[in-house]
Structures are given as C-alpha cells and as structure tokens.
PDB file of C-alpha atoms in Angstrom:
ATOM      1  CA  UNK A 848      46.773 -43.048  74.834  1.00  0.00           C
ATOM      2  CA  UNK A 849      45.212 -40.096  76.357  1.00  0.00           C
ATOM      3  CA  UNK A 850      41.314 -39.580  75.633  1.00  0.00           C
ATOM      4  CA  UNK A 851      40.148 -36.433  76.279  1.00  0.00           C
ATOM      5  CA  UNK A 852      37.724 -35.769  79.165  1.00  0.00           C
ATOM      6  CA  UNK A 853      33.988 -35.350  78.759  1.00  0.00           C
ATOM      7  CA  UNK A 854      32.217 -34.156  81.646  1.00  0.00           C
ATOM      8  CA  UNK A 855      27.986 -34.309  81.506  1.00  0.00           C
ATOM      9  CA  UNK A 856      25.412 -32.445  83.899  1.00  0.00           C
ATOM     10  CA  UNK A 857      22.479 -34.310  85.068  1.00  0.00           C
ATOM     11  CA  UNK A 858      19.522 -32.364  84.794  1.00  0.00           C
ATOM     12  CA  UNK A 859      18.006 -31.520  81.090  1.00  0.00           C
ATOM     13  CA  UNK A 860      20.858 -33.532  79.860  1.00  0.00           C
ATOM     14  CA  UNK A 861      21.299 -37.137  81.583  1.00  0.00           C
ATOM     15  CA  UNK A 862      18.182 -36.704  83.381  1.00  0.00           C
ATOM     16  CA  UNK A 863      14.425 -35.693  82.561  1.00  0.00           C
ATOM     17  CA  UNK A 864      13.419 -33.046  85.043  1.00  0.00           C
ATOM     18  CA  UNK A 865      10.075 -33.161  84.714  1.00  0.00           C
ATOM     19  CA  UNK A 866       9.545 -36.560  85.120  1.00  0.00           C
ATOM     20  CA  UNK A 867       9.961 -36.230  88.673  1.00  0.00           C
ATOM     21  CA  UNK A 868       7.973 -33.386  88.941  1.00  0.00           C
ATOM     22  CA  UNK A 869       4.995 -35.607  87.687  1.00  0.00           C
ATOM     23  CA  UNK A 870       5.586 -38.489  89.915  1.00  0.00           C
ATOM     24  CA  UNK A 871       5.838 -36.151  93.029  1.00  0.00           C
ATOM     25  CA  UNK A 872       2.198 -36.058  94.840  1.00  0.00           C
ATOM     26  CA  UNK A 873      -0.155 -32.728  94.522  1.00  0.00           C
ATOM     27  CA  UNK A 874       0.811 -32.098  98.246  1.00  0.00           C
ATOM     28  CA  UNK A 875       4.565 -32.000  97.655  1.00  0.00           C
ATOM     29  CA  UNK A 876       4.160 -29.862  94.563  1.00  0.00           C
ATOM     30  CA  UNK A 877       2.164 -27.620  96.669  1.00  0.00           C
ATOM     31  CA  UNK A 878       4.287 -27.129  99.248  1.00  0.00           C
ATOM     32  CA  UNK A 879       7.673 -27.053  97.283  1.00  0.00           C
ATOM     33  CA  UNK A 880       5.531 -24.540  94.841  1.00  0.00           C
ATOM     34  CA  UNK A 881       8.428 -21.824  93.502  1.00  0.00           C
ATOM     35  CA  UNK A 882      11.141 -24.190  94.567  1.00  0.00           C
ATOM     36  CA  UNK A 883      10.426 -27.629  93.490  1.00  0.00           C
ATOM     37  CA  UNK A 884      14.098 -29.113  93.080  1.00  0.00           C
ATOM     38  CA  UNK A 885      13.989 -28.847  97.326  1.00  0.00           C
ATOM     39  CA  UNK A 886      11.538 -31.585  97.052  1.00  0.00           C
ATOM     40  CA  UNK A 887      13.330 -34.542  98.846  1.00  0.00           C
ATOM     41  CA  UNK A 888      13.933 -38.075  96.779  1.00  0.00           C
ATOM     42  CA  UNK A 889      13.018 -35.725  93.510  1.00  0.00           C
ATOM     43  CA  UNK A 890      16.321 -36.554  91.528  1.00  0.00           C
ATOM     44  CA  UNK A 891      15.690 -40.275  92.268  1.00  0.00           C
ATOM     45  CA  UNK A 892      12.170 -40.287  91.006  1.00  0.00           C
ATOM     46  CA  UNK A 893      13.935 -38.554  87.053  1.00  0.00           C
ATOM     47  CA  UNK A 894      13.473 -40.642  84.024  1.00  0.00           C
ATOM     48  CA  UNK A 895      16.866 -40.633  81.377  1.00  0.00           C
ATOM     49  CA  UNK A 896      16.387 -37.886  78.933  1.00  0.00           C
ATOM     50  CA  UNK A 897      15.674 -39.680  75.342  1.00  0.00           C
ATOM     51  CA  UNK A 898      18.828 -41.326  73.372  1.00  0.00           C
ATOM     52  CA  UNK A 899      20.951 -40.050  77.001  1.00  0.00           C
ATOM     53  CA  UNK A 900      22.226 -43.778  77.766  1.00  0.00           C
ATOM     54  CA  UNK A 901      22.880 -44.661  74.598  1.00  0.00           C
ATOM     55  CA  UNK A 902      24.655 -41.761  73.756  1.00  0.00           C
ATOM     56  CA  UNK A 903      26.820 -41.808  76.740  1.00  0.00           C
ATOM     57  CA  UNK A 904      27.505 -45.528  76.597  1.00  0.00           C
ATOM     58  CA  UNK A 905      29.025 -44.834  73.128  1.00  0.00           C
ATOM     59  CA  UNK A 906      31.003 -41.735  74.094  1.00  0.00           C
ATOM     60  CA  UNK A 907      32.607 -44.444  76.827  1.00  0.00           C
ATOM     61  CA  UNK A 908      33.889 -45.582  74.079  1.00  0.00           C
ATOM     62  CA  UNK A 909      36.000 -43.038  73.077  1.00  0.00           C
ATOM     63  CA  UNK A 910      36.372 -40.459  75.626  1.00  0.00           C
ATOM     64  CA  UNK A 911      37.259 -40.274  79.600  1.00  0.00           C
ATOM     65  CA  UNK A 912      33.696 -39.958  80.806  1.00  0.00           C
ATOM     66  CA  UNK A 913      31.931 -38.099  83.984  1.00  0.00           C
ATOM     67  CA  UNK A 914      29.195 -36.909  85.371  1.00  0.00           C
ATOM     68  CA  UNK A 915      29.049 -33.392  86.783  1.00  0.00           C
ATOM     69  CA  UNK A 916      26.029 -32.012  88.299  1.00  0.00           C
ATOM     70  CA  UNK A 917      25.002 -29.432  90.767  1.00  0.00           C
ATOM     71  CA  UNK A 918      22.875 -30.157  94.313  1.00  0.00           C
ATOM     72  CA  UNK A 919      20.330 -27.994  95.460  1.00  0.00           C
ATOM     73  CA  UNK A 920      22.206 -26.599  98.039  1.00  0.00           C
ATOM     74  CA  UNK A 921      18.314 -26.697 100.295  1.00  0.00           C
ATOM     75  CA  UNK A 922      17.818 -30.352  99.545  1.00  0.00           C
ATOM     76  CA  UNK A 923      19.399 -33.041 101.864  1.00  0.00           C
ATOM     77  CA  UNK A 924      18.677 -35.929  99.906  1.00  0.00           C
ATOM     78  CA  UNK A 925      19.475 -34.272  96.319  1.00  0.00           C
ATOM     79  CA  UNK A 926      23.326 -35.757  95.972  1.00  0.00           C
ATOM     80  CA  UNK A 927      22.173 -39.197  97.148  1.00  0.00           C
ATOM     81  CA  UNK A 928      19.348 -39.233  95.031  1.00  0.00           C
ATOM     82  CA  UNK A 929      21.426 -38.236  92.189  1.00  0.00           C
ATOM     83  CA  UNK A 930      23.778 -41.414  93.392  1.00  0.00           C
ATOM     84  CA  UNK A 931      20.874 -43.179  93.414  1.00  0.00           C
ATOM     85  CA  UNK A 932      19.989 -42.551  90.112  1.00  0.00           C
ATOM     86  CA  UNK A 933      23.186 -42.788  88.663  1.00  0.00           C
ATOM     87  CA  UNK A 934      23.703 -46.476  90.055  1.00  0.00           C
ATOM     88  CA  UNK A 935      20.036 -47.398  88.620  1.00  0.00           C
ATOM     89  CA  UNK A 936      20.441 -46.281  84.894  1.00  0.00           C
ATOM     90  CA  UNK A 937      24.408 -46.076  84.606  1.00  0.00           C
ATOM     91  CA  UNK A 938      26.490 -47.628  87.210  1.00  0.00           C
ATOM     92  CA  UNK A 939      28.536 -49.330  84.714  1.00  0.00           C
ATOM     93  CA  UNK A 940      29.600 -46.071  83.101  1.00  0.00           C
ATOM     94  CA  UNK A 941      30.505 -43.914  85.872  1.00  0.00           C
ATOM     95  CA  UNK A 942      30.799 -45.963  88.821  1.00  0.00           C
ATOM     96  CA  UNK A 943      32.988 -43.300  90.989  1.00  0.00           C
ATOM     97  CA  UNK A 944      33.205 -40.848  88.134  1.00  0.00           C
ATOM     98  CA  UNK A 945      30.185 -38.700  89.708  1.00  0.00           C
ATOM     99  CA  UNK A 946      31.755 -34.867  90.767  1.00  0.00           C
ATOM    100  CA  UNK A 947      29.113 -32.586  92.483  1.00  0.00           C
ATOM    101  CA  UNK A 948      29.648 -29.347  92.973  1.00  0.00           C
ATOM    102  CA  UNK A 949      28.846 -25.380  92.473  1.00  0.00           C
ATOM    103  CA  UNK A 950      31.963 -24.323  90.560  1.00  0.00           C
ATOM    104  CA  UNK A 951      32.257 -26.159  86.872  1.00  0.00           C
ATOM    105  CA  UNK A 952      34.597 -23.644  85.991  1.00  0.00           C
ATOM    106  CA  UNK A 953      36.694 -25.071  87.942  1.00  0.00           C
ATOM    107  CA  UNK A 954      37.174 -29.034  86.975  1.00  0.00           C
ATOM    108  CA  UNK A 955      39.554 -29.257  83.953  1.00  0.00           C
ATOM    109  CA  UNK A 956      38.485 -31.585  80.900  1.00  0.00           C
ATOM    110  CA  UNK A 957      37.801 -30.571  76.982  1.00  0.00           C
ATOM    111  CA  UNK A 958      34.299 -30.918  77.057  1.00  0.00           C
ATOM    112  CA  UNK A 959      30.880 -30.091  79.045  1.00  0.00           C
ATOM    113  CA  UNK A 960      27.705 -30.986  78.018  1.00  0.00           C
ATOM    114  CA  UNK A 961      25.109 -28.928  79.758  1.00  0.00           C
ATOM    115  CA  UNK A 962      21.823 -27.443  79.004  1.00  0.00           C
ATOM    116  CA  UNK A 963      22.639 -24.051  81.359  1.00  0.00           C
ATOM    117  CA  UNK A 964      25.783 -21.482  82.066  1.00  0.00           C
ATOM    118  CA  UNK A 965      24.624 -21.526  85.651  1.00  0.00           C
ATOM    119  CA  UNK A 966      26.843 -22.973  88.180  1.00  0.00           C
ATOM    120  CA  UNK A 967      30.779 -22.122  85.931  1.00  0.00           C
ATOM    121  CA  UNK A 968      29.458 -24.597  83.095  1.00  0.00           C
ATOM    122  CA  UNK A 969      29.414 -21.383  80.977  1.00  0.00           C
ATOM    123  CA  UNK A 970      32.926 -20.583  82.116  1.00  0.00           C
ATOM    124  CA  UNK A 971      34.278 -23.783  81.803  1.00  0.00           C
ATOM    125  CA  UNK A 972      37.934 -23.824  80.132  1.00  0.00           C
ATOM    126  CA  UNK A 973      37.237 -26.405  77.864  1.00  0.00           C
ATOM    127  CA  UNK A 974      34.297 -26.262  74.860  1.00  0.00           C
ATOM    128  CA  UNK A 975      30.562 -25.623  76.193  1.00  0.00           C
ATOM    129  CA  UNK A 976      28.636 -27.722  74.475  1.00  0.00           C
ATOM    130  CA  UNK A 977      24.920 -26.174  75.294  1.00  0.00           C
ATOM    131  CA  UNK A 978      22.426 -29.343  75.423  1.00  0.00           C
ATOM    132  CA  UNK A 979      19.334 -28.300  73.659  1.00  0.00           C
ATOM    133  CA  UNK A 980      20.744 -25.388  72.256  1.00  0.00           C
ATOM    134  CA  UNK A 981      19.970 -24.639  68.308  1.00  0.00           C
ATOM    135  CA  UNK A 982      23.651 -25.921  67.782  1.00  0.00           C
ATOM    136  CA  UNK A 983      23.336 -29.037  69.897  1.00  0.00           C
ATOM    137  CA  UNK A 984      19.265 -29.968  70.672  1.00  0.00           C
ATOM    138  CA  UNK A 985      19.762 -33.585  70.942  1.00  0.00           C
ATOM    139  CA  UNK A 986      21.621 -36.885  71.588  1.00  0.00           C
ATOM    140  CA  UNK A 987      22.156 -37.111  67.850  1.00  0.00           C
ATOM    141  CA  UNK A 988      23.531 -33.595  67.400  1.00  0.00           C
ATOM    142  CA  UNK A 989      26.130 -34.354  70.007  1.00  0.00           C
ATOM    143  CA  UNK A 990      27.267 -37.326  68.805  1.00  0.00           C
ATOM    144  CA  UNK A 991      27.664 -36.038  65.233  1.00  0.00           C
ATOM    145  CA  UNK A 992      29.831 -33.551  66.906  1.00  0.00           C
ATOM    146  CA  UNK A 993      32.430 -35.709  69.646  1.00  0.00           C
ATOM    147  CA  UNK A 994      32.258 -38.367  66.751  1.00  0.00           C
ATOM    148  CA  UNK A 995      32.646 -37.014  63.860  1.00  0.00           C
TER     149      UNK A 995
END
C-alpha cells in the first residue's frame, strides 16, 4: 500500500522559534540583532510548537512522514542543531527522514505543512498546507484535515 508523503518544516511548525530566542543571552541577541537565526546552537535551544509531537506521531500513522526545513545559509551549526533537535524530541519518527534544503519546490510528496511560501514551499507541486494560516492555525486544524 502506498501512503502518500507528508513533508513538515521546522520552524513555526515543528519547532517554537521564539523559544530559542529567549534562552539565547542579552549579548548574543545583541550582537545577532536584525539577524538572529545566525545565532549559533539557536535551533537546538527551540521548544516543540504546542500539540506538534502529537500530531506528527499520529500522522506516522497514516502517512510517509518527513521533515523538511531550511538552514540559514550564515549559520554553521544551524543543520546540526536542527539534527540535534530532531533526535531529542522525535528520533523515533524521522530517524533519517530529515531533507534540508533551499528549493521545496523541488522534493515531490502530496503534502507540505509550512507556516511560509519562502524557500519553494509555496510552489510546491503537491497541496500547501499554510501552518497558522486562517484555514489551518493549529495542530487540530491539520489533523481534521489529513484525517478526516
């Protein structure tokens, strides 16, 4: 049986952006001021966005599941961080099933669930599904959508 392919950005969606921001020190936010996400071991420091692991450990279920997320191209540590973060909260789920990369557009699947067009995700092939979005502004909204 052939599930179809979900694909699910990090930031805003998977991941609480600010969170990180708030555990980074004054004199990092200060000097990273206008360009924050070059902050190195940021994405590690991220909290999961409310109802994010719950939600994706039930679209497991049912779909083929991964993450794909953009790195600030300026930030040497961003992808591992991201690893990092990935293997803390959901290593189970998408243990090597992490794509990063600049160009969405370009991985095929049926679904992306991502809070911004930037990067392709708003010319990806398959459906858009815009994370906190009036159609989709939660975890629930999602699900009542993929599951429904």
């Amino acid at each position: 049986m052939n599930r179809k392919r979900i694909y699910f950005d990090m930031d805003g969606v998977l991941v609480d952006f600010e969170s990180g921001v708030a555990k980074l020190s004054d004199e990092v936010k200060e000097q990273y001021k206008g360009h924050i996400d070059e902050a190195p071991g940021l994405f590690a420091l991220m909290d999961p966005m409310p109802g994010a692991i719950e939600a994706v450990q039930l679209l497991a279920k049912h779909f083929d599941v991964y993450i794909l997320s953009t790195s600030p191209w300026n930030n040497p540590t961003a992808a591992s961080d991201k690893m990092e973060w990935v293997k803390k909260y959901m290593n189970n789920i998408f243990h090597k099933r992490v794509i990063i990369t600049h160009h969405k557009e370009l991985l095929k699947g049926d679904y992306l669930i991502d809070d911004r067009g930037k990067n392709g995700a708003s010319e990806f092939q398959g459906e858009w599904l815009q994370y906190g979005s009036e159609q989709y502004p939660d975890w629930d909204a999602i699900l009542e959508y993929l599951l429904m």
